[in-house]
Short mmCIF file of C-alpha atoms in Angstrom, two decimals:
data_model
loop_
_atom_site.label_atom_id
_atom_site.label_comp_id
_atom_site.label_asym_id
_atom_site.label_seq_id
_atom_site.Cartn_x
_atom_site.Cartn_y
_atom_site.Cartn_z
CA UNK A 1117 0.00 0.00 0.00
CA UNK A 1118 2.81 2.43 0.85
CA UNK A 1119 4.53 1.72 -2.44
CA UNK A 1120 1.32 2.84 -4.19
CA UNK A 1121 0.31 5.73 -1.93
CA UNK A 1122 3.55 7.68 -2.47
CA UNK A 1123 2.37 8.30 -6.06
CA UNK A 1124 -1.00 9.78 -5.04
CA UNK A 1125 -1.45 13.47 -5.75
CA UNK A 1126 -1.05 15.97 -2.93
CA UNK A 1127 -4.83 16.47 -2.89
CA UNK A 1128 -5.47 12.72 -2.65
CA UNK A 1129 -3.04 12.40 0.25
CA UNK A 1130 -4.89 15.15 2.15
CA UNK A 1131 -8.14 13.20 1.60
CA UNK A 1132 -6.48 10.06 2.97
CA UNK A 1133 -5.27 11.95 6.05
CA UNK A 1134 -8.62 13.56 6.91
CA UNK A 1135 -10.50 10.56 8.42
CA UNK A 1136 -7.34 9.42 10.23
CA UNK A 1137 -6.90 12.87 11.75
CA UNK A 1138 -10.56 13.12 12.75
CA UNK A 1139 -10.51 9.73 14.45
CA UNK A 1140 -7.31 10.59 16.31
CA UNK A 1141 -8.46 13.96 17.68
CA UNK A 1142 -11.83 12.56 18.75
CA UNK A 1143 -10.02 9.78 20.62
CA UNK A 1144 -7.48 12.16 22.20
CA UNK A 1145 -10.17 14.57 23.39
CA UNK A 1146 -12.21 11.77 24.94
CA UNK A 1147 -9.46 9.56 26.37
CA UNK A 1148 -6.80 11.96 27.69
CA UNK A 1149 -6.93 14.70 30.29
CA UNK A 1150 -4.29 16.66 28.39
CA UNK A 1151 -6.04 17.18 25.06
CA UNK A 1152 -9.68 17.81 25.96
CA UNK A 1153 -9.28 21.58 26.32
CA UNK A 1154 -6.53 21.90 23.72
CA UNK A 1155 -8.75 20.35 21.04
CA UNK A 1156 -11.94 22.18 22.07
CA UNK A 1157 -11.80 24.64 19.11
CA UNK A 1158 -12.21 21.73 16.69
CA UNK A 1159 -15.49 20.71 18.36
CA UNK A 1160 -16.89 24.19 18.90
CA UNK A 1161 -16.90 23.56 22.65
CA UNK A 1162 -19.37 20.65 22.29
CA UNK A 1163 -18.98 17.03 23.45
CA UNK A 1164 -16.16 15.42 21.42
CA UNK A 1165 -18.03 12.11 21.37
CA UNK A 1166 -20.84 13.49 19.21
CA UNK A 1167 -19.83 16.91 17.83
CA UNK A 1168 -18.67 17.37 14.26
CA UNK A 1169 -15.02 18.27 13.71
CA UNK A 1170 -14.05 21.56 12.10
CA UNK A 1171 -10.51 21.09 10.80
CA UNK A 1172 -10.51 24.63 9.41
CA UNK A 1173 -9.76 25.71 12.99
CA UNK A 1174 -6.68 23.48 13.18
CA UNK A 1175 -4.34 26.45 13.71
CA UNK A 1176 -6.19 27.24 16.98
CA UNK A 1177 -4.93 23.99 18.52
CA UNK A 1178 -1.86 24.92 20.62
CA UNK A 1179 1.49 23.64 19.43
CA UNK A 1180 2.87 20.98 21.75
CA UNK A 1181 6.40 21.83 22.89
CA UNK A 1182 8.71 19.07 24.03
CA UNK A 1183 8.89 20.51 27.54
CA UNK A 1184 5.08 20.48 27.70
CA UNK A 1185 5.13 16.80 26.82
CA UNK A 1186 7.82 16.02 29.41
CA UNK A 1187 5.94 17.92 32.12
CA UNK A 1188 2.54 16.38 31.26
CA UNK A 1189 3.64 12.84 30.49
CA UNK A 1190 0.93 11.05 32.46
CA UNK A 1191 -1.89 13.34 31.29
CA UNK A 1192 -1.00 12.63 27.66
CA UNK A 1193 -1.46 8.87 28.05
CA UNK A 1194 -4.83 7.54 26.90
CA UNK A 1195 -7.06 5.79 29.41
CA UNK A 1196 -8.06 3.25 26.75
CA UNK A 1197 -7.21 2.71 23.10
CA UNK A 1198 -9.07 1.30 20.07
CA UNK A 1199 -8.69 -2.46 19.84
CA UNK A 1200 -7.24 -2.24 16.33
CA UNK A 1201 -4.35 -0.03 17.50
CA UNK A 1202 -2.76 -2.87 19.51
CA UNK A 1203 -0.99 -2.54 22.83
CA UNK A 1204 1.36 0.22 23.92
CA UNK A 1205 5.14 0.07 23.40
CA UNK A 1206 7.42 1.87 25.86
CA UNK A 1207 10.23 3.93 24.35
CA UNK A 1208 12.74 6.60 25.27
CA UNK A 1209 14.43 9.31 23.23
CA UNK A 1210 18.22 9.42 22.89
CA UNK A 1211 18.47 12.36 25.30
CA UNK A 1212 20.34 14.57 22.82
CA UNK A 1213 18.48 17.59 24.19
CA UNK A 1214 19.86 16.84 27.64
CA UNK A 1215 17.06 14.74 29.10
CA UNK A 1216 15.73 11.38 27.80
CA UNK A 1217 12.01 11.47 27.07
CA UNK A 1218 10.05 8.30 27.99
CA UNK A 1219 6.95 7.81 25.84
CA UNK A 1220 4.35 5.32 24.64
CA UNK A 1221 3.56 4.34 21.05
CA UNK A 1222 0.71 2.18 19.84
CA UNK A 1223 1.76 -1.12 18.27
CA UNK A 1224 -0.01 0.07 15.13
CA UNK A 1225 2.18 3.19 15.04
CA UNK A 1226 5.31 1.07 15.43
CA UNK A 1227 4.14 -1.25 12.67
CA UNK A 1228 3.54 1.70 10.37
CA UNK A 1229 6.99 3.15 11.21
CA UNK A 1230 8.68 -0.14 10.34
CA UNK A 1231 6.73 -0.33 7.08
CA UNK A 1232 7.81 3.20 6.17
CA UNK A 1233 11.45 2.25 6.75
CA UNK A 1234 11.14 -0.88 4.64
CA UNK A 1235 9.60 1.16 1.83
CA UNK A 1236 12.73 3.31 1.87
CA UNK A 1237 14.98 0.24 1.82
CA UNK A 1238 13.13 -1.11 -1.21
CA UNK A 1239 13.32 2.25 -2.99
CA UNK A 1240 17.11 2.19 -2.58
CA UNK A 1241 17.45 -1.51 -3.44
CA UNK A 1242 18.87 -2.38 -0.03
CA UNK A 1243 19.55 -6.11 0.35
CA UNK A 1244 17.19 -6.98 3.19
CA UNK A 1245 18.87 -10.35 3.65
CA UNK A 1246 22.23 -8.74 4.38
CA UNK A 1247 23.83 -8.12 7.76
CA UNK A 1248 23.22 -4.77 9.47
CA UNK A 1249 25.76 -3.31 11.90
CA UNK A 1250 24.13 -0.72 14.16
CA UNK A 1251 26.26 1.60 16.31
CA UNK A 1252 23.85 3.19 18.76
CA UNK A 1253 23.29 4.25 22.35
CA UNK A 1254 22.97 1.09 24.47
CA UNK A 1255 21.48 2.11 27.80
CA UNK A 1256 21.47 -1.49 29.08
CA UNK A 1257 25.20 -1.81 28.31
CA UNK A 1258 24.81 -5.31 26.88
CA UNK A 1259 26.48 -4.52 23.53
CA UNK A 1260 29.76 -2.99 24.62
CA UNK A 1261 33.06 -3.25 22.77
CA UNK A 1262 34.74 -5.57 21.87
CA UNK A 1263 32.03 -8.22 21.45
CA UNK A 1264 28.94 -6.07 20.83
CA UNK A 1265 25.64 -7.92 20.54
CA UNK A 1266 24.14 -10.23 17.92
CA UNK A 1267 20.44 -10.48 17.15
CA UNK A 1268 18.12 -11.57 14.35
CA UNK A 1269 15.60 -9.83 12.15
CA UNK A 1270 16.32 -6.14 11.54
CA UNK A 1271 13.49 -6.14 8.96
CA UNK A 1272 10.29 -8.15 8.51
CA UNK A 1273 11.14 -9.40 5.00
CA UNK A 1274 14.17 -11.34 6.25
CA UNK A 1275 13.59 -12.40 9.87
CA UNK A 1276 16.86 -14.37 9.91
CA UNK A 1277 19.03 -11.46 8.76
CA UNK A 1278 21.74 -10.71 11.33
CA UNK A 1279 21.62 -7.50 13.37
CA UNK A 1280 24.93 -6.65 15.04
CA UNK A 1281 24.89 -3.89 17.67
CA UNK A 1282 27.71 -1.92 19.27
CA UNK A 1283 27.38 0.69 22.00
CA UNK A 1284 28.24 4.12 20.61
CA UNK A 1285 30.35 4.89 23.67
CA UNK A 1286 33.30 3.04 22.11
CA UNK A 1287 36.08 5.14 20.58
CA UNK A 1288 36.22 5.70 16.82
CA UNK A 1289 39.28 3.45 16.67
CA UNK A 1290 37.41 0.62 18.43
CA UNK A 1291 34.29 1.17 16.33
CA UNK A 1292 36.41 0.83 13.18
CA UNK A 1293 38.06 -2.34 14.46
CA UNK A 1294 34.63 -3.82 15.25
CA UNK A 1295 33.29 -2.98 11.79
CA UNK A 1296 36.37 -4.51 10.17
CA UNK A 1297 35.82 -7.65 12.22
CA UNK A 1298 32.07 -8.15 11.71
CA UNK A 1299 32.17 -7.26 7.96
CA UNK A 1300 28.51 -6.20 7.73
CA UNK A 1301 26.73 -5.40 4.46
CA UNK A 1302 25.07 -2.30 5.88
CA UNK A 1303 25.92 0.17 8.65
CA UNK A 1304 23.48 2.35 10.60
CA UNK A 1305 24.54 5.13 12.97
CA UNK A 1306 24.75 8.92 13.32
CA UNK A 1307 26.47 10.55 10.32
CA UNK A 1308 29.04 12.41 12.43
CA UNK A 1309 29.90 9.14 14.19
CA UNK A 1310 30.60 7.42 10.88
CA UNK A 1311 32.40 10.54 9.67
CA UNK A 1312 34.81 10.23 12.60
CA UNK A 1313 35.25 6.52 11.84
CA UNK A 1314 35.98 7.45 8.22
CA UNK A 1315 38.73 9.86 9.31
CA UNK A 1316 40.24 7.11 11.47
CA UNK A 1317 40.00 4.64 8.58
CA UNK A 1318 41.78 7.05 6.24
CA UNK A 1319 44.57 7.63 8.77
CA UNK A 1320 45.05 3.88 9.26
CA UNK A 1321 44.64 2.91 5.61
CA UNK A 1322 41.73 0.63 6.49
CA UNK A 1323 40.35 -1.57 3.68
CA UNK A 1324 36.82 -1.48 5.18
CA UNK A 1325 34.02 -1.38 2.60
CA UNK A 1326 30.28 -1.95 2.87
CA UNK A 1327 27.23 -1.51 0.64
CA UNK A 1328 24.91 0.90 2.43
CA UNK A 1329 25.11 3.56 5.11
CA UNK A 1330 21.74 4.12 6.77
CA UNK A 1331 22.03 7.62 8.17
CA UNK A 1332 19.86 8.51 11.15
CA UNK A 1333 19.66 10.72 14.23
CA UNK A 1334 21.48 13.80 12.87
CA UNK A 1335 21.53 16.06 9.83
CA UNK A 1336 23.70 14.67 7.07
CA UNK A 1337 25.98 17.46 5.86
CA UNK A 1338 27.33 17.25 2.29
CA UNK A 1339 30.97 17.26 3.43
CA UNK A 1340 30.30 14.38 5.83
CA UNK A 1341 28.43 12.44 3.14
CA UNK A 1342 31.30 12.88 0.68
CA UNK A 1343 33.86 11.73 3.24
CA UNK A 1344 31.83 8.59 4.01
CA UNK A 1345 31.18 7.57 0.42
CA UNK A 1346 34.79 8.19 -0.62
CA UNK A 1347 36.15 6.18 2.31
CA UNK A 1348 33.80 3.19 2.32
CA UNK A 1349 32.43 3.12 -1.24
CA UNK A 1350 28.87 2.89 0.09
CA UNK A 1351 25.53 4.28 -0.93
CA UNK A 1352 23.79 6.55 1.59
CA UNK A 1353 20.15 6.21 2.62
CA UNK A 1354 19.10 9.11 4.84
CA UNK A 1355 15.96 8.95 6.98
CA UNK A 1356 14.90 11.84 9.22
CA UNK A 1357 12.82 10.99 12.27
CA UNK A 1358 12.36 11.07 16.03
CA UNK A 1359 12.14 8.12 18.40
CA UNK A 1360 8.80 9.21 19.82
CA UNK A 1361 7.38 9.67 16.30
CA UNK A 1362 9.21 7.32 13.94
CA UNK A 1363 10.26 8.28 10.39
CA UNK A 1364 9.23 11.83 9.48
CA UNK A 1365 10.85 12.20 6.05
CA UNK A 1366 13.09 10.18 3.76
CA UNK A 1367 15.64 11.05 1.13
CA UNK A 1368 14.14 11.07 -2.37
CA UNK A 1369 15.78 8.28 -4.41
CA UNK A 1370 15.22 10.11 -7.71
CA UNK A 1371 15.74 13.82 -6.98
CA UNK A 1372 17.19 16.11 -4.32
CA UNK A 1373 15.55 16.74 -0.98
CA UNK A 1374 13.23 14.66 1.18
CA UNK A 1375 9.63 13.45 1.22
CA UNK A 1376 7.46 13.71 4.33
CA UNK A 1377 5.86 10.43 5.41
CA UNK A 1378 2.38 11.87 4.97
CA UNK A 1379 0.59 8.51 5.14
CA UNK A 1380 1.47 8.35 8.85
CA UNK A 1381 1.93 12.01 9.80
CA UNK A 1382 0.45 15.44 9.28
CA UNK A 1383 3.52 17.66 8.92
CA UNK A 1384 3.60 21.46 9.28
CA UNK A 1385 6.41 24.01 8.97
CA UNK A 1386 5.82 26.98 11.29
CA UNK A 1387 7.57 30.23 12.15
CA UNK A 1388 8.27 31.50 15.68
CA UNK A 1389 4.68 32.76 15.93
CA UNK A 1390 3.25 29.33 14.99
CA UNK A 1391 2.23 30.53 11.53
CA UNK A 1392 2.95 28.50 8.36
CA UNK A 1393 6.13 29.61 6.64
CA UNK A 1394 6.16 30.42 2.96
CA UNK A 1395 7.87 28.45 0.19
CA UNK A 1396 11.67 28.37 0.43
CA UNK A 1397 11.61 29.45 4.08
CA UNK A 1398 12.96 27.61 7.10
CA UNK A 1399 10.31 26.56 9.58
CA UNK A 1400 9.95 24.53 12.77
CA UNK A 1401 8.93 20.94 12.09
CA UNK A 1402 5.56 20.27 13.75
CA UNK A 1403 4.00 16.83 13.35
CA UNK A 1404 0.85 14.93 14.27
CA UNK A 1405 1.27 11.16 14.49
CA UNK A 1406 -1.89 9.69 12.93
CA UNK A 1407 -1.58 6.18 14.38
CA UNK A 1408 -0.42 6.68 17.97
CA UNK A 1409 -3.48 6.29 20.18
CA UNK A 1410 -1.57 5.24 23.31
CA UNK A 1411 0.00 8.67 23.79
CA UNK A 1412 -1.14 11.07 21.06
CA UNK A 1413 1.32 13.61 19.70
CA UNK A 1414 -0.80 16.35 18.15
CA UNK A 1415 0.91 19.42 16.65
CA UNK A 1416 4.15 18.33 18.29
CA UNK A 1417 7.21 20.56 17.81
CA UNK A 1418 10.05 18.07 17.46
CA UNK A 1419 12.66 20.82 17.94
CA UNK A 1420 14.03 20.83 14.39
CA UNK A 1421 14.03 23.21 11.44
CA UNK A 1422 13.51 22.31 7.78
CA UNK A 1423 13.41 24.21 4.51
CA UNK A 1424 9.88 23.91 3.16
CA UNK A 1425 9.09 23.75 -0.54
CA UNK A 1426 6.00 25.12 -2.21
CA UNK A 1427 6.51 22.92 -5.26
CA UNK A 1428 6.09 19.26 -6.12
CA UNK A 1429 9.14 17.05 -6.37
CA UNK A 1430 10.26 16.39 -9.96
CA UNK A 1431 10.11 12.65 -9.22
CA UNK A 1432 6.30 12.78 -9.36
CA UNK A 1433 5.55 11.65 -5.81
CA UNK A 1434 2.69 13.53 -4.16
CA UNK A 1435 4.23 13.32 -0.70
CA UNK A 1436 5.19 16.80 0.61
CA UNK A 1437 8.63 17.79 -0.65
CA UNK A 1438 11.17 19.14 1.84
CA UNK A 1439 14.25 20.77 0.36
CA UNK A 1440 16.49 20.40 3.41
CA UNK A 1441 16.49 19.13 6.99
CA UNK A 1442 18.27 21.94 8.83
CA UNK A 1443 18.74 20.43 12.28
CA UNK A 1444 17.75 21.28 15.80
CA UNK A 1445 17.17 24.74 17.23
CA UNK A 1446 20.61 24.73 18.84
CA UNK A 1447 22.16 24.07 15.40
CA UNK A 1448 20.94 27.38 13.94
CA UNK A 1449 23.20 30.45 13.95
CA UNK A 1450 21.42 33.46 15.50
CA UNK A 1451 22.13 36.76 13.74
CA UNK A 1452 22.32 40.10 15.62
CA UNK A 1453 18.79 40.96 14.42
CA UNK A 1454 17.45 37.71 15.92
CA UNK A 1455 16.99 35.89 12.61
CA UNK A 1456 18.36 32.37 12.28
CA UNK A 1457 20.60 30.87 9.64
CA UNK A 1458 21.36 27.27 8.81
CA UNK A 1459 24.89 26.12 9.63
CA UNK A 1460 25.82 25.15 6.08
CA UNK A 1461 28.00 22.31 4.91
CA UNK A 1462 29.70 24.91 2.73
CA UNK A 1463 31.41 26.25 5.86
CA UNK A 1464 32.73 22.82 6.80
CA UNK A 1465 33.94 22.12 3.27
CA UNK A 1466 36.16 25.23 3.42
CA UNK A 1467 37.72 24.64 6.85
CA UNK A 1468 40.76 22.66 5.57
CA UNK A 1469 41.85 25.87 3.83
CA UNK A 1470 42.48 27.44 7.24
CA UNK A 1471 43.08 24.62 9.76
CA UNK A 1472 44.60 21.13 9.83
CA UNK A 1473 42.44 19.06 12.15
CA UNK A 1474 41.08 15.64 13.02
CA UNK A 1475 37.92 16.98 14.68
CA UNK A 1476 36.29 20.39 14.68
CA UNK A 1477 33.32 22.07 16.37
CA UNK A 1478 31.88 25.59 16.30
CA UNK A 1479 30.17 27.11 19.33
CA UNK A 1480 28.25 30.40 19.17
CA UNK A 1481 28.49 32.05 22.59
CA UNK A 1482 26.82 35.36 21.64
CA UNK A 1483 25.43 36.84 18.43
CA UNK A 1484 28.87 38.42 17.88
CA UNK A 1485 31.14 35.59 19.01
CA UNK A 1486 31.95 32.16 17.66
CA UNK A 1487 34.54 29.75 19.08
CA UNK A 1488 36.26 27.28 16.75
CA UNK A 1489 37.35 24.22 18.71
CA UNK A 1490 39.59 21.78 16.86
CA UNK A 1491 41.83 18.78 17.43
CA UNK A 1492 45.02 19.36 15.41
CA UNK A 1493 46.20 16.50 13.23
CA UNK A 1494 49.70 15.04 13.57
CA UNK A 1495 51.14 17.23 10.83
CA UNK A 1496 49.24 20.36 11.71
CA UNK A 1497 50.32 23.46 9.84
CA UNK A 1498 49.97 26.80 11.64
CA UNK A 1499 46.31 27.90 11.57
CA UNK A 1500 45.44 30.77 9.25
CA UNK A 1501 43.47 32.77 11.80
CA UNK A 1502 43.11 35.97 9.81
CA UNK A 1503 41.84 34.17 6.71
CA UNK A 1504 39.47 32.03 8.79
CA UNK A 1505 38.08 35.11 10.53
CA UNK A 1506 37.50 36.91 7.24
CA UNK A 1507 35.76 33.84 5.75
CA UNK A 1508 33.34 33.48 8.70
CA UNK A 1509 32.64 37.22 8.73
CA UNK A 1510 31.67 37.05 5.06
CA UNK A 1511 29.49 34.02 5.74
CA UNK A 1512 27.67 35.51 8.75
CA UNK A 1513 28.25 39.18 9.63
CA UNK A 1514 31.20 41.60 9.48
CA UNK A 1515 31.48 42.20 13.23
CA UNK A 1516 31.84 38.53 14.18
CA UNK A 1517 34.55 37.84 16.77
CA UNK A 1518 36.23 34.50 15.88
CA UNK A 1519 38.23 32.63 18.51
CA UNK A 1520 40.18 29.42 17.81
CA UNK A 1521 40.93 26.89 20.54
CA UNK A 1522 43.05 23.75 20.08
CA UNK A 1523 41.71 20.88 22.22
CA UNK A 1524 42.60 17.23 22.79
CA UNK A 1525 39.15 15.93 21.88
CA UNK A 1526 35.69 17.10 20.88
CA UNK A 1527 33.43 15.57 23.49
CA UNK A 1528 30.20 13.90 22.50
CA UNK A 1529 27.10 15.55 23.85
CA UNK A 1530 23.95 14.16 25.43
CA UNK A 1531 22.79 11.08 23.55
CA UNK A 1532 26.43 10.50 22.51
CA UNK A 1533 26.07 12.70 19.43
CA UNK A 1534 28.91 14.82 18.09
CA UNK A 1535 27.57 18.14 16.83
CA UNK A 1536 29.61 20.29 14.45
CA UNK A 1537 27.80 23.48 15.47
CA UNK A 1538 26.03 24.51 18.67
CA UNK A 1539 24.45 27.89 19.38
CA UNK A 1540 24.08 28.80 23.03
CA UNK A 1541 22.12 31.85 21.86
CA UNK A 1542 19.47 29.74 20.11
CA UNK A 1543 18.91 27.61 23.19
#
């Protein structure tokens, strides 16, 4: 069904979403304490069990911030769920925002999420019978280096396919050694994690090769993608999502950009005043999960920005077309006038002109100050501070104060992610 529905027109997809959305909001208003008042505009103040639903008033439903969800966790849980939605699955976010977020998802929502992933694998001709090596956060600490863990069935088409898991807390050197040893067909992890492994592989002259890199959990910057493909000779499949939601958008196999998973989600792109952004404008990603009845997420701000498109993708799919996934709020550079700019891969691609490094990270302390933290490589030439400063001033604004700091290591943040750019102003 998902292979067919991606080719529906945009208007047909909206018609498919409508009854799913109506059923969800009626359930959430009746079965949770949290949503009854929030969804009242849709029912005109009448009883949700019998009133008609006016979706033209959708913008009056308050946007759900992550902190709201964390604070109102129990109130968001449904007292009962439709029998066809299955039981509830417990999950927890990676904690990359500083605090893991426990949540519930209906079995039906999990099933839909897995189906969306497998559609992507088929679109990219991924061998579903191959071995998948997954480097991820292992809270139970049962998949630590050097052995890792071995399981079966990373997809439903091939239940006997091997799934090999390694805790992401291992060093890049140990992660590379593990990958060389297990010789998997496919690798899944954060792009910056595999980028660091690629740098280690280049330094060591590693012969490691694999077929597919399944990128998840972070924005995939062009410079990182190029480094990975050149080092490992793999094809990249990029899926954007959130653990509490599942896949939100996937890389188009035929054209640039991404497609929103509109069969399972209603996706909006909003400005700071919760208004829809125009075409070719960055907006906050706000989603409604159409199949999660256990703990509904309605107009949920996932904390990311994306570049919306007002056009249809040249590939012909009717799924909403997203030009770029821009990353989390803290990954946006804040200008002196308060506007936000995407931290572009173009900046990273030019850094070797000014610095010799093994790792690098940029931290915006104020609107006028940026700190460049880097780990020098073994043959580090003197940094070209003046040229670097001029480059960043041209990229952002002419009064930018640029400070360079050589460090021993760029530490991973919460959730064990390594971020190339962090703005303390944005957060």
